Backbone as JSON Lines, residues from 0, in Angstrom:
{"i":0,"aa":"M","n":[0.82,-1.11,-0.02],"ca":[0.01,-0.08,0.05],"c":[0.98,1.28,0.01]}
{"i":1,"aa":"P","n":[0.68,2.19,-0.88],"ca":[1.63,3.4,-1.05],"c":[1.41,4.24,0.12]}
{"i":2,"aa":"K","n":[2.55,4.91,0.64],"ca":[2.55,5.64,1.83],"c":[1.82,6.94,1.56]}
{"i":3,"aa":"Q","n":[0.92,7.29,2.51],"ca":[0.16,8.45,2.44],"c":[1.01,9.78,2.84]}
{"i":4,"aa":"V","n":[1.06,10.76,2.11],"ca":[1.76,11.9,2.22],"c":[0.92,13.03,2.83]}
{"i":5,"aa":"D","n":[1.2,13.64,3.91],"ca":[0.51,14.78,4.43],"c":[0.94,16.05,3.72]}
{"i":6,"aa":"H","n":[0.27,16.48,2.76],"ca":[0.88,17.7,1.85],"c":[0.84,18.8,2.74]}
{"i":7,"aa":"V","n":[-0.17,19.22,3.62],"ca":[-0.07,20.33,4.47],"c":[1.1,20.39,5.26]}
{"i":8,"aa":"S","n":[1.27,19.42,5.99],"ca":[2.54,19.3,6.84],"c":[3.81,19.38,6.03]}
{"i":9,"aa":"R","n":[3.85,18.7,4.79],"ca":[5.13,18.95,3.98],"c":[5.24,20.39,3.51]}
{"i":10,"aa":"R","n":[4.14,20.96,3.13],"ca":[4.28,22.37,2.67],"c":[4.86,23.28,3.81]}
{"i":11,"aa":"R","n":[4.33,23.03,5.05],"ca":[4.78,23.84,6.09],"c":[6.25,23.51,6.47]}
{"i":12,"aa":"L","n":[6.7,22.32,6.34],"ca":[8.12,21.93,6.46],"c":[8.92,22.79,5.45]}
{"i":13,"aa":"I","n":[8.54,22.71,4.31],"ca":[9.2,23.4,3.25],"c":[9.29,24.82,3.51]}
{"i":14,"aa":"A","n":[8.2,25.41,3.99],"ca":[8.24,26.89,4.23],"c":[9.12,27.14,5.4]}
{"i":15,"aa":"E","n":[9.24,26.34,6.36],"ca":[10.23,26.57,7.37],"c":[11.59,26.41,6.9]}
{"i":16,"aa":"A","n":[11.87,25.63,5.9],"ca":[13.24,25.41,5.32],"c":[13.46,26.79,4.61]}
{"i":17,"aa":"V","n":[12.44,27.37,3.95],"ca":[12.62,28.71,3.16],"c":[13.05,29.81,4.1]}
{"i":18,"aa":"C","n":[12.35,29.77,5.38],"ca":[12.62,30.86,6.37],"c":[14.1,30.8,6.81]}
{"i":19,"aa":"H","n":[14.62,29.59,7.09],"ca":[15.95,29.35,7.59],"c":[16.95,29.92,6.44]}
{"i":20,"aa":"L","n":[16.64,29.48,5.29],"ca":[17.56,30.0,4.14],"c":[17.51,31.44,3.86]}
{"i":21,"aa":"A","n":[16.39,32.01,4.02],"ca":[16.2,33.34,3.72],"c":[16.81,34.17,4.91]}
{"i":22,"aa":"D","n":[16.82,33.63,6.05],"ca":[17.4,34.32,7.25],"c":[19.0,34.32,7.04]}
{"i":23,"aa":"E","n":[19.48,33.3,6.54],"ca":[21.02,33.09,6.21],"c":[21.49,33.81,5.01]}
{"i":24,"aa":"H","n":[20.68,33.87,3.91],"ca":[21.22,34.29,2.65],"c":[20.35,35.3,1.94]}
{"i":25,"aa":"G","n":[19.2,35.63,2.54],"ca":[18.28,36.48,1.8],"c":[17.39,35.61,0.92]}
{"i":26,"aa":"L","n":[16.38,36.29,0.32],"ca":[15.49,35.47,-0.55],"c":[16.13,35.14,-1.86]}
{"i":27,"aa":"E","n":[17.17,36.04,-2.24],"ca":[17.8,35.69,-3.51],"c":[18.64,34.47,-3.44]}
{"i":28,"aa":"G","n":[18.93,33.94,-2.08],"ca":[19.69,32.85,-1.9],"c":[18.9,31.58,-1.83]}
{"i":29,"aa":"V","n":[17.6,31.71,-1.94],"ca":[16.72,30.57,-1.76],"c":[16.59,29.87,-3.03]}
{"i":30,"aa":"T","n":[16.95,28.7,-3.19],"ca":[16.8,27.84,-4.47],"c":[16.07,26.59,-4.08]}
{"i":31,"aa":"L","n":[15.35,25.91,-5.09],"ca":[14.6,24.84,-4.85],"c":[15.46,23.6,-4.22]}
{"i":32,"aa":"R","n":[16.72,23.66,-4.83],"ca":[17.69,22.46,-4.51],"c":[18.0,22.71,-3.0]}
{"i":33,"aa":"D","n":[18.32,23.91,-2.72],"ca":[18.85,24.25,-1.2],"c":[17.53,23.91,-0.17]}
{"i":34,"aa":"V","n":[16.31,24.28,-0.73],"ca":[15.2,24.16,0.1],"c":[15.0,22.66,0.4]}
{"i":35,"aa":"A","n":[15.09,21.83,-0.81],"ca":[14.94,20.34,-0.56],"c":[15.99,19.83,0.39]}
{"i":36,"aa":"A","n":[17.18,20.19,0.3],"ca":[18.38,19.76,1.1],"c":[17.9,20.12,2.74]}
{"i":37,"aa":"R","n":[17.48,21.34,3.02],"ca":[17.32,21.86,4.17],"c":[16.08,21.2,4.76]}
{"i":38,"aa":"A","n":[14.96,20.87,3.98],"ca":[13.74,20.22,4.53],"c":[13.91,18.77,4.61]}
{"i":39,"aa":"Q","n":[15.13,18.19,4.05],"ca":[15.47,16.73,3.94],"c":[14.29,16.0,3.21]}
{"i":40,"aa":"V","n":[13.94,16.61,2.11],"ca":[13.06,15.95,1.15],"c":[13.74,15.99,-0.29]}
{"i":41,"aa":"S","n":[13.08,15.26,-1.19],"ca":[13.69,15.27,-2.54],"c":[13.22,16.5,-3.22]}
{"i":42,"aa":"M","n":[13.98,16.85,-4.44],"ca":[13.56,17.9,-5.36],"c":[12.13,17.7,-5.82]}
{"i":43,"aa":"G","n":[11.85,16.43,-6.21],"ca":[10.52,16.14,-6.65],"c":[9.45,16.39,-5.58]}
{"i":44,"aa":"A","n":[9.73,16.1,-4.44],"ca":[8.71,16.45,-3.37],"c":[8.42,17.97,-3.32]}
{"i":45,"aa":"V","n":[9.48,18.85,-3.33],"ca":[9.34,20.21,-3.42],"c":[8.51,20.6,-4.5]}
{"i":46,"aa":"Q","n":[8.75,20.05,-5.81],"ca":[7.96,20.5,-6.94],"c":[6.58,19.9,-7.01]}
{"i":47,"aa":"R","n":[6.38,18.83,-6.28],"ca":[5.0,18.32,-6.25],"c":[4.17,19.43,-5.33]}
{"i":48,"aa":"C","n":[4.81,19.99,-4.28],"ca":[3.97,20.81,-3.44],"c":[3.96,22.28,-4.07]}
{"i":49,"aa":"F","n":[5.01,22.61,-4.78],"ca":[4.97,23.92,-5.46],"c":[5.39,23.97,-6.78]}
{"i":50,"aa":"R","n":[4.71,24.51,-7.73],"ca":[5.09,24.34,-9.06],"c":[6.12,25.23,-9.49]}
{"i":51,"aa":"T","n":[6.17,26.45,-8.76],"ca":[7.3,27.48,-9.03],"c":[7.92,27.93,-7.75]}
{"i":52,"aa":"K","n":[9.03,28.68,-7.78],"ca":[9.67,29.28,-6.72],"c":[8.69,30.28,-6.13]}
{"i":53,"aa":"E","n":[8.13,31.18,-7.05],"ca":[7.25,32.16,-6.44],"c":[6.1,31.63,-5.63]}
{"i":54,"aa":"E","n":[5.42,30.55,-6.05],"ca":[4.34,29.87,-5.34],"c":[4.9,29.37,-4.03]}
{"i":55,"aa":"M","n":[6.08,28.89,-3.91],"ca":[6.68,28.52,-2.63],"c":[6.91,29.74,-1.79]}
{"i":56,"aa":"L","n":[7.31,30.85,-2.26],"ca":[7.51,31.98,-1.44],"c":[6.31,32.65,-0.9]}
{"i":57,"aa":"V","n":[5.27,32.65,-1.83],"ca":[3.9,33.08,-1.42],"c":[3.38,32.36,-0.3]}
{"i":58,"aa":"F","n":[3.39,30.98,-0.42],"ca":[3.04,30.16,0.65],"c":[3.74,30.5,1.83]}
{"i":59,"aa":"T","n":[5.12,30.65,1.81],"ca":[5.92,30.9,2.99],"c":[5.5,32.11,3.66]}
{"i":60,"aa":"L","n":[5.3,33.23,2.92],"ca":[4.91,34.48,3.54],"c":[3.66,34.34,4.3]}
{"i":61,"aa":"G","n":[2.65,33.67,3.58],"ca":[1.35,33.51,4.27],"c":[1.55,32.62,5.54]}
{"i":62,"aa":"H","n":[2.49,31.7,5.51],"ca":[2.67,30.87,6.72],"c":[3.31,31.72,7.89]}
{"i":63,"aa":"I","n":[4.14,32.64,7.59],"ca":[4.76,33.59,8.64],"c":[3.63,34.35,9.15]}
{"i":64,"aa":"G","n":[2.79,35.03,8.31],"ca":[1.72,35.89,8.77],"c":[0.7,35.07,9.65]}
{"i":65,"aa":"E","n":[0.48,33.84,9.29],"ca":[-0.45,33.02,10.18],"c":[0.12,32.75,11.5]}
{"i":66,"aa":"R","n":[1.51,32.55,11.6],"ca":[2.19,32.21,12.78],"c":[2.22,33.43,13.72]}
{"i":67,"aa":"I","n":[2.43,34.59,13.2],"ca":[2.36,35.87,13.96],"c":[0.95,36.03,14.52]}
{"i":68,"aa":"G","n":[-0.03,35.85,13.68],"ca":[-1.47,36.1,14.11],"c":[-1.79,35.08,15.1]}
{"i":69,"aa":"E","n":[-1.33,33.93,15.07],"ca":[-1.7,32.9,16.17],"c":[-1.01,33.24,17.42]}
{"i":70,"aa":"R","n":[0.16,33.93,17.35],"ca":[0.74,34.35,18.63],"c":[-0.08,35.49,19.36]}
{"i":71,"aa":"V","n":[-0.49,36.37,18.55],"ca":[-1.31,37.51,18.91],"c":[-2.6,36.94,19.57]}
{"i":72,"aa":"R","n":[-3.32,36.09,18.99],"ca":[-4.57,35.6,19.44],"c":[-4.28,34.76,20.79]}
{"i":73,"aa":"A","n":[-3.14,33.98,20.78],"ca":[-2.93,33.25,21.99],"c":[-2.53,34.17,23.13]}
{"i":74,"aa":"R","n":[-1.83,35.28,22.83],"ca":[-1.52,36.18,23.93],"c":[-2.77,36.85,24.42]}
{"i":75,"aa":"L","n":[-3.76,37.14,23.62],"ca":[-4.99,37.72,24.15],"c":[-5.83,36.73,24.77]}
{"i":76,"aa":"V","n":[-5.75,35.57,24.46],"ca":[-6.55,34.47,25.19],"c":[-5.98,34.06,26.45]}
{"i":77,"aa":"R","n":[-4.7,34.26,26.69],"ca":[-4.09,34.02,27.88],"c":[-4.46,34.8,29.1]}
{"i":78,"aa":"S","n":[-4.82,36.07,28.64],"ca":[-5.1,37.16,29.75],"c":[-6.52,37.72,29.31]}
{"i":79,"aa":"P","n":[-7.65,36.88,29.43],"ca":[-8.85,37.48,29.03],"c":[-9.37,38.49,29.94]}
{"i":80,"aa":"A","n":[-8.93,38.76,31.11],"ca":[-9.39,39.75,32.03],"c":[-8.73,41.16,31.95]}
{"i":81,"aa":"Q","n":[-7.76,41.24,31.02],"ca":[-6.89,42.43,30.81],"c":[-7.79,43.47,30.19]}
{"i":82,"aa":"S","n":[-7.53,44.71,30.35],"ca":[-8.17,45.9,29.76],"c":[-7.89,45.79,28.26]}
{"i":83,"aa":"A","n":[-8.74,46.48,27.5],"ca":[-8.37,46.46,26.04],"c":[-7.26,47.32,25.79]}
{"i":84,"aa":"G","n":[-6.89,48.39,26.57],"ca":[-5.59,49.01,26.39],"c":[-4.44,48.34,26.64]}
{"i":85,"aa":"T","n":[-4.49,47.43,27.73],"ca":[-3.4,46.46,27.93],"c":[-3.27,45.42,26.95]}
{"i":86,"aa":"A","n":[-4.34,44.85,26.47],"ca":[-4.33,43.86,25.37],"c":[-3.77,44.52,24.07]}
{"i":87,"aa":"L","n":[-4.04,45.83,23.82],"ca":[-3.46,46.55,22.63],"c":[-2.02,46.53,22.69]}
{"i":88,"aa":"G","n":[-1.44,46.82,23.85],"ca":[0.09,46.77,24.14],"c":[0.65,45.54,23.87]}
{"i":89,"aa":"H","n":[0.11,44.46,24.29],"ca":[0.48,43.09,24.16],"c":[0.54,42.82,22.73]}
{"i":90,"aa":"A","n":[-0.65,43.01,21.94],"ca":[-0.71,42.67,20.59],"c":[0.33,43.38,19.73]}
{"i":91,"aa":"A","n":[0.61,44.76,20.0],"ca":[1.41,45.46,19.24],"c":[2.87,44.94,19.47]}
{"i":92,"aa":"T","n":[3.19,44.56,20.76],"ca":[4.56,44.06,21.13],"c":[4.74,42.74,20.29]}
{"i":93,"aa":"E","n":[3.79,41.86,20.21],"ca":[3.82,40.59,19.43],"c":[4.17,40.82,17.97]}
{"i":94,"aa":"I","n":[3.42,41.83,17.39],"ca":[3.48,42.08,15.91],"c":[4.86,42.82,15.64]}
{"i":95,"aa":"S","n":[5.39,43.47,16.58],"ca":[6.57,44.27,16.28],"c":[7.86,43.5,16.27]}
{"i":96,"aa":"L","n":[7.77,42.14,16.78],"ca":[8.82,41.27,16.65],"c":[10.17,41.79,17.36]}
{"i":97,"aa":"L","n":[10.08,42.39,18.43],"ca":[11.24,43.13,18.95],"c":[11.94,42.12,19.86]}
{"i":98,"aa":"R","n":[11.3,41.12,20.42],"ca":[12.17,40.2,21.33],"c":[13.21,39.4,20.57]}
{"i":99,"aa":"E","n":[14.22,39.06,21.3],"ca":[15.34,38.35,20.81],"c":[14.92,37.01,20.05]}
{"i":100,"aa":"E","n":[13.9,36.29,20.57],"ca":[13.59,35.01,20.04],"c":[12.87,35.23,18.7]}
{"i":101,"aa":"H","n":[12.41,36.43,18.42],"ca":[11.75,36.59,17.11],"c":[12.57,37.36,16.13]}
{"i":102,"aa":"R","n":[13.85,37.55,16.43],"ca":[14.76,38.38,15.63],"c":[14.91,37.71,14.22]}
{"i":103,"aa":"A","n":[15.02,36.38,14.11],"ca":[15.3,35.7,12.81],"c":[14.14,35.89,12.12]}
{"i":104,"aa":"E","n":[12.87,35.68,12.66],"ca":[11.62,35.81,12.02],"c":[11.42,37.25,11.48]}
{"i":105,"aa":"A","n":[11.82,38.19,12.25],"ca":[11.74,39.56,11.76],"c":[12.68,39.94,10.47]}
{"i":106,"aa":"R","n":[13.92,39.3,10.5],"ca":[14.71,39.43,9.28],"c":[13.97,38.89,8.01]}
{"i":107,"aa":"V","n":[13.44,37.71,8.2],"ca":[12.76,36.98,7.09],"c":[11.65,37.76,6.7]}
{"i":108,"aa":"W","n":[10.82,38.37,7.64],"ca":[9.55,39.07,7.34],"c":[9.9,40.29,6.56]}
{"i":109,"aa":"L","n":[10.97,41.01,6.9],"ca":[11.44,42.33,6.19],"c":[12.01,41.97,4.84]}
{"i":110,"aa":"A","n":[12.67,40.77,4.78],"ca":[13.08,40.25,3.4],"c":[11.94,40.07,2.4]}
{"i":111,"aa":"F","n":[10.76,39.57,2.85],"ca":[9.74,39.46,2.13],"c":[9.01,40.76,1.84]}
{"i":112,"aa":"V","n":[8.96,41.67,2.85],"ca":[8.46,42.96,2.56],"c":[9.23,43.77,1.41]}
{"i":113,"aa":"A","n":[10.51,43.65,1.47],"ca":[11.29,44.29,0.48],"c":[11.0,43.66,-0.93]}
{"i":114,"aa":"Q","n":[10.88,42.33,-1.0],"ca":[10.54,41.71,-2.3],"c":[9.2,42.11,-2.81]}
{"i":115,"aa":"A","n":[8.29,42.14,-1.9],"ca":[6.9,42.45,-2.11],"c":[6.75,43.73,-2.78]}
{"i":116,"aa":"A","n":[7.63,44.65,-2.74],"ca":[7.65,46.04,-3.42],"c":[7.74,45.91,-4.89]}
{"i":117,"aa":"V","n":[8.33,44.76,-5.4],"ca":[8.32,44.53,-6.82],"c":[7.83,43.24,-7.21]}
{"i":118,"aa":"N","n":[7.05,42.53,-6.37],"ca":[6.36,41.28,-6.72],"c":[4.82,41.41,-6.32]}
{"i":119,"aa":"E","n":[3.93,41.5,-7.2],"ca":[2.56,41.66,-6.86],"c":[1.87,40.54,-6.11]}
{"i":120,"aa":"A","n":[2.38,39.31,-6.5],"ca":[1.81,38.14,-5.74],"c":[2.23,38.2,-4.23]}
{"i":121,"aa":"L","n":[3.4,38.62,-3.98],"ca":[3.9,38.64,-2.54],"c":[3.08,39.86,-1.85]}
{"i":122,"aa":"A","n":[2.99,41.01,-2.64],"ca":[2.29,42.06,-2.08],"c":[0.81,41.89,-1.75]}
{"i":123,"aa":"T","n":[0.19,41.0,-2.54],"ca":[-1.16,40.59,-2.17],"c":[-1.2,39.75,-0.98]}
{"i":124,"aa":"T","n":[-0.39,38.82,-0.9],"ca":[-0.21,37.96,0.38],"c":[-0.01,38.81,1.54]}
{"i":125,"aa":"L","n":[0.93,39.86,1.4],"ca":[1.33,40.67,2.45],"c":[0.07,41.46,2.94]}
{"i":126,"aa":"R","n":[-0.64,41.96,1.99],"ca":[-1.76,42.78,2.38],"c":[-2.78,41.94,3.22]}
{"i":127,"aa":"A","n":[-2.95,40.65,2.69],"ca":[-4.05,39.79,3.34],"c":[-3.4,39.51,4.65]}
{"i":128,"aa":"S","n":[-2.22,39.41,4.99],"ca":[-1.65,39.13,6.31],"c":[-1.83,40.39,7.28]}
{"i":129,"aa":"Y","n":[-1.76,41.58,6.74],"ca":[-1.86,42.79,7.49],"c":[-3.33,43.01,7.94]}
{"i":130,"aa":"A","n":[-4.24,42.55,7.02],"ca":[-5.65,42.82,7.28],"c":[-6.16,42.31,8.68]}
{"i":131,"aa":"P","n":[-6.03,41.09,9.07],"ca":[-6.62,40.82,10.32],"c":[-5.87,41.42,11.45]}
{"i":132,"aa":"L","n":[-4.55,41.65,11.32],"ca":[-3.89,42.36,12.33],"c":[-4.36,43.8,12.65]}
{"i":133,"aa":"Q","n":[-4.58,44.54,11.49],"ca":[-5.21,45.79,11.53],"c":[-6.62,45.84,12.22]}
{"i":134,"aa":"E","n":[-7.4,44.76,11.84],"ca":[-8.66,44.69,12.4],"c":[-8.74,44.42,14.0]}
{"i":135,"aa":"T","n":[-7.7,43.6,14.34],"ca":[-7.57,43.38,15.81],"c":[-7.14,44.72,16.56]}
{"i":136,"aa":"F","n":[-6.15,45.51,15.98],"ca":[-5.91,46.71,16.51],"c":[-7.21,47.73,16.63]}
{"i":137,"aa":"T","n":[-7.98,47.74,15.57],"ca":[-9.15,48.5,15.4],"c":[-10.05,48.21,16.41]}
{"i":138,"aa":"R","n":[-10.34,46.92,16.71],"ca":[-11.31,46.53,17.69],"c":[-10.7,46.84,19.09]}
{"i":139,"aa":"L","n":[-9.45,46.7,19.24],"ca":[-9.02,46.86,20.73],"c":[-8.99,48.37,20.97]}
{"i":140,"aa":"I","n":[-8.6,49.3,20.07],"ca":[-8.56,50.69,20.18],"c":[-9.95,51.18,20.38]}
{"i":141,"aa":"A","n":[-11.04,50.66,19.76],"ca":[-12.38,51.04,19.89],"c":[-12.85,50.67,21.34]}
{"i":142,"aa":"E","n":[-12.43,49.45,21.86],"ca":[-12.89,49.08,23.17],"c":[-12.2,49.89,24.26]}
{"i":143,"aa":"A","n":[-10.95,50.16,23.93],"ca":[-10.3,51.0,24.99],"c":[-10.71,52.47,25.0]}
{"i":144,"aa":"A","n":[-11.07,53.01,23.76],"ca":[-11.64,54.25,23.73],"c":[-12.96,54.32,24.52]}
{"i":145,"aa":"D","n":[-13.77,53.35,24.27],"ca":[-15.32,53.24,24.98],"c":[-14.95,53.21,26.51]}
{"i":146,"aa":"A","n":[-13.96,52.44,26.97],"ca":[-13.63,52.22,28.39],"c":[-13.3,53.61,29.05]}
{"i":147,"aa":"E","n":[-12.38,54.33,28.18],"ca":[-11.86,55.57,28.63],"c":[-12.94,56.63,28.78]}
{"i":148,"aa":"A","n":[-13.88,56.59,27.69],"ca":[-14.87,57.57,27.73],"c":[-15.87,57.2,28.87]}
{"i":149,"aa":"G","n":[-16.07,55.95,29.15],"ca":[-17.04,55.64,30.28],"c":[-16.32,55.89,31.59]}
{"i":150,"aa":"S","n":[-15.05,55.71,31.8],"ca":[-14.49,56.12,33.14],"c":[-14.69,57.59,33.38]}
{"i":151,"aa":"G","n":[-14.49,58.4,32.24],"ca":[-14.53,59.91,32.34],"c":[-15.94,60.35,32.77]}
{"i":152,"aa":"S","n":[-16.96,59.6,32.1],"ca":[-18.34,59.92,32.4],"c":[-18.64,59.59,33.88]}
{"i":153,"aa":"D","n":[-18.24,58.44,34.38],"ca":[-18.48,58.06,35.69],"c":[-17.91,59.02,36.67]}
{"i":154,"aa":"A","n":[-16.69,59.69,36.52],"ca":[-16.02,60.46,37.27],"c":[-16.9,61.83,37.37]}
{"i":155,"aa":"G","n":[-17.31,62.21,36.29],"ca":[-18.15,63.52,36.18],"c":[-19.4,63.28,37.02]}
{"i":156,"aa":"A","n":[-19.98,62.15,36.83],"ca":[-21.22,61.85,37.46],"c":[-21.17,61.91,38.95]}
{"i":157,"aa":"D","n":[-19.95,61.42,39.54],"ca":[-19.73,61.35,40.97],"c":[-19.58,62.82,41.54]}
{"i":158,"aa":"G","n":[-19.29,63.77,40.67],"ca":[-19.21,65.18,41.06],"c":[-17.89,65.44,41.9]}
{"i":159,"aa":"D","n":[-16.91,64.43,42.07],"ca":[-15.9,64.65,42.85],"c":[-14.58,64.8,42.06]}
{"i":160,"aa":"G","n":[-14.69,64.98,40.7],"ca":[-13.44,65.03,39.81],"c":[-13.13,66.43,39.73]}
{"i":161,"aa":"D","n":[-11.89,66.67,39.12],"ca":[-11.44,68.07,38.86],"c":[-11.57,68.36,37.38]}
{"i":162,"aa":"G","n":[-12.24,67.63,36.63],"ca":[-12.4,67.87,35.25],"c":[-11.51,67.02,34.25]}
{"i":163,"aa":"D","n":[-10.43,66.32,34.82],"ca":[-9.46,65.46,34.05],"c":[-10.21,64.38,33.49]}
{"i":164,"aa":"G","n":[-11.28,63.68,34.26],"ca":[-11.98,62.72,33.68],"c":[-12.83,63.0,32.44]}
{"i":165,"aa":"D","n":[-13.49,64.34,32.52],"ca":[-14.29,64.65,31.41],"c":[-13.34,65.0,30.14]}
{"i":166,"aa":"A","n":[-12.1,65.59,30.44],"ca":[-11.13,65.78,29.35],"c":[-10.7,64.47,28.64]}
{"i":167,"aa":"G","n":[-10.38,63.5,29.54],"ca":[-10.08,62.15,29.04],"c":[-11.2,61.42,28.19]}
{"i":168,"aa":"A","n":[-12.41,61.64,28.64],"ca":[-13.51,61.16,27.97],"c":[-13.64,61.78,26.62]}
{"i":169,"aa":"D","n":[-13.52,63.23,26.55],"ca":[-13.53,63.88,25.4],"c":[-12.52,63.62,24.34]}
{"i":170,"aa":"R","n":[-11.26,63.27,24.73],"ca":[-10.14,62.83,23.97],"c":[-10.45,61.5,23.44]}
{"i":171,"aa":"A","n":[-11.0,60.58,24.21],"ca":[-11.32,59.25,23.77],"c":[-12.34,59.3,22.67]}
{"i":172,"aa":"A","n":[-13.32,60.22,22.83],"ca":[-14.37,60.26,21.92],"c":[-13.9,60.75,20.53]}
{"i":173,"aa":"L","n":[-12.82,61.39,20.47],"ca":[-12.33,61.92,19.22],"c":[-11.47,60.87,18.57]}
{"i":174,"aa":"V","n":[-11.12,59.72,19.22],"ca":[-10.23,58.75,18.56],"c":[-10.89,58.08,17.42]}
{"i":175,"aa":"D","n":[-10.24,57.99,16.28],"ca":[-10.81,57.31,15.1],"c":[-10.05,55.9,15.07]}
{"i":176,"aa":"P","n":[-10.65,54.8,15.65],"ca":[-10.06,53.47,15.76],"c":[-9.28,52.89,14.59]}
{"i":177,"aa":"R","n":[-10.01,53.14,13.4],"ca":[-9.36,52.58,12.1],"c":[-8.04,53.38,11.77]}
{"i":178,"aa":"R","n":[-8.24,54.71,11.88],"ca":[-7.05,55.41,11.45],"c":[-5.87,55.13,12.51]}
{"i":179,"aa":"E","n":[-6.18,55.07,13.79],"ca":[-5.13,54.75,14.8],"c":[-4.65,53.33,14.53]}
{"i":180,"aa":"A","n":[-5.39,52.42,14.16],"ca":[-4.98,51.0,13.88],"c":[-3.94,51.08,12.81]}
{"i":181,"aa":"R","n":[-4.2,51.89,11.72],"ca":[-3.21,51.97,10.56],"c":[-1.99,52.51,10.93]}
{"i":182,"aa":"T","n":[-2.02,53.6,11.91],"ca":[-0.87,54.3,12.42],"c":[-0.07,53.33,13.25]}
{"i":183,"aa":"L","n":[-0.76,52.55,14.02],"ca":[0.08,51.64,14.95],"c":[0.65,50.53,14.16]}
{"i":184,"aa":"L","n":[-0.1,50.06,13.22],"ca":[0.46,48.94,12.46],"c":[1.8,49.33,11.7]}
{"i":185,"aa":"A","n":[1.78,50.57,11.12],"ca":[2.79,51.18,10.32],"c":[3.85,51.44,11.32]}
{"i":186,"aa":"L","n":[3.65,51.9,12.6],"ca":[4.71,52.14,13.49],"c":[5.41,50.86,13.93]}
{"i":187,"aa":"V","n":[4.8,49.8,14.21],"ca":[5.41,48.55,14.7],"c":[6.22,47.98,13.63]}
{"i":188,"aa":"D","n":[5.86,48.16,12.38],"ca":[6.7,47.6,11.28],"c":[7.89,48.39,11.22]}
{"i":189,"aa":"G","n":[7.74,49.75,11.23],"ca":[9.01,50.72,11.25],"c":[9.96,50.29,12.46]}
{"i":190,"aa":"L","n":[9.41,50.14,13.6],"ca":[10.27,49.92,14.7],"c":[11.03,48.53,14.46]}
{"i":191,"aa":"T","n":[10.49,47.48,13.91],"ca":[11.17,46.21,13.43],"c":[12.34,46.63,12.66]}
{"i":192,"aa":"T","n":[12.14,47.38,11.62],"ca":[13.19,47.81,10.74],"c":[14.42,48.5,11.59]}
{"i":193,"aa":"H","n":[14.07,49.56,12.29],"ca":[15.03,50.25,13.08],"c":[15.85,49.49,14.01]}
{"i":194,"aa":"V","n":[15.2,48.44,14.5],"ca":[15.94,47.6,15.49],"c":[16.87,46.66,14.72]}
{"i":195,"aa":"L","n":[16.41,46.2,13.52],"ca":[17.28,45.18,12.89],"c":[18.53,45.89,12.28]}
{"i":196,"aa":"I","n":[18.39,47.11,11.93],"ca":[19.51,47.84,11.3],"c":[20.47,48.52,12.46]}
{"i":197,"aa":"G","n":[20.07,48.45,13.63],"ca":[20.82,48.97,14.76],"c":[20.58,50.43,15.12]}
{"i":198,"aa":"H","n":[19.6,50.94,14.48],"ca":[19.36,52.49,14.8],"c":[18.68,52.63,16.14]}
{"i":199,"aa":"L","n":[17.94,51.58,16.54],"ca":[17.31,51.63,17.83],"c":[17.64,50.21,18.52]}
{"i":200,"aa":"T","n":[17.74,50.24,19.88],"ca":[17.81,49.1,20.56],"c":[16.41,48.54,20.91]}
{"i":201,"aa":"P","n":[16.23,47.29,21.17],"ca":[14.86,46.79,21.54],"c":[14.25,47.62,22.6]}
{"i":202,"aa":"P","n":[15.0,47.93,23.68],"ca":[14.31,48.69,24.81],"c":[13.92,50.1,24.34]}
{"i":203,"aa":"E","n":[14.8,50.76,23.41],"ca":[14.34,52.14,22.95],"c":[13.11,51.99,22.0]}
{"i":204,"aa":"A","n":[13.06,50.92,21.32],"ca":[11.84,50.73,20.32],"c":[10.58,50.45,21.32]}
{"i":205,"aa":"Q","n":[10.82,49.66,22.4],"ca":[9.74,49.43,23.3],"c":[9.23,50.82,23.91]}
{"i":206,"aa":"D","n":[10.14,51.73,24.24],"ca":[9.9,52.95,24.7],"c":[9.04,53.81,23.78]}
{"i":207,"aa":"V","n":[9.43,53.77,22.5],"ca":[8.75,54.49,21.4],"c":[7.23,54.03,21.43]}
{"i":208,"aa":"L","n":[7.21,52.53,21.46],"ca":[5.89,52.1,21.18],"c":[4.91,52.35,22.4]}
{"i":209,"aa":"H","n":[5.46,52.28,23.69],"ca":[4.6,52.57,24.84],"c":[4.21,53.99,24.89]}
{"i":210,"aa":"A","n":[5.21,54.89,24.47],"ca":[4.78,56.31,24.51],"c":[3.83,56.69,23.48]}
{"i":211,"aa":"H","n":[3.81,56.11,22.33],"ca":[2.7,56.23,21.34],"c":[1.33,55.67,21.91]}
{"i":212,"aa":"L","n":[1.43,54.47,22.43],"ca":[0.19,53.95,23.02],"c":[-0.46,54.98,24.15]}
{"i":213,"aa":"A","n":[0.45,55.5,25.15],"ca":[0.09,56.4,26.14],"c":[-0.45,57.58,25.48]}
{"i":214,"aa":"R","n":[0.03,58.19,24.46],"ca":[-0.53,59.43,23.77],"c":[-1.9,59.16,23.23]}
{"i":215,"aa":"L","n":[-2.28,58.07,22.95],"ca":[-3.61,57.83,22.39],"c":[-4.81,58.51,23.21]}
{"i":216,"aa":"W","n":[-4.68,58.46,24.61],"ca":[-5.49,58.97,25.48],"c":[-5.09,60.26,26.14]}
{"i":217,"aa":"A","n":[-3.8,60.74,25.87],"ca":[-3.36,61.79,26.62],"c":[-3.85,63.11,25.91]}
């Protein structure tokens, strides 16, 4: 009886091999032969999973995006009682790939971003990866703004505030969640680049990120 091949698992195995090679040599150094050797499968197995190198790269980029998205969702699920503002900070930190254990993934991600500027298939996949992340940011910012507005209203109703609560509520009411989500997504991508090229240290990048989040309601 012929051996059954799990093509989904094999495609993911090959995608991981692409990531390792891209981290070491850049996307221009990724060849089907080297991918087969790194994944410990035959050239024929790679070609049965992917008809072209571009198809393999597109799948790999989607695979990375799914992995980042899964980490964000897992981080939010682990702390269901946290405020929306705190959850937003956790989600932004995961997406920014600033931690040392995500440095290789960040290098590979940015290699794909650079290639996507001249490859529409990769650009389409990249946009599809960004979309759910932006929606997560949009939802969390909207929830945090609602909570901030509610807390300001409560302080005013108690009659013992000095007006700061009402001012905070007014600022929260002016927040455009979708615009702020786009801004935050662009910021975390930029911070990833600045850390990788050594312009910022990871703690400096974290400080920039936290200062931006604090100014949302300031």
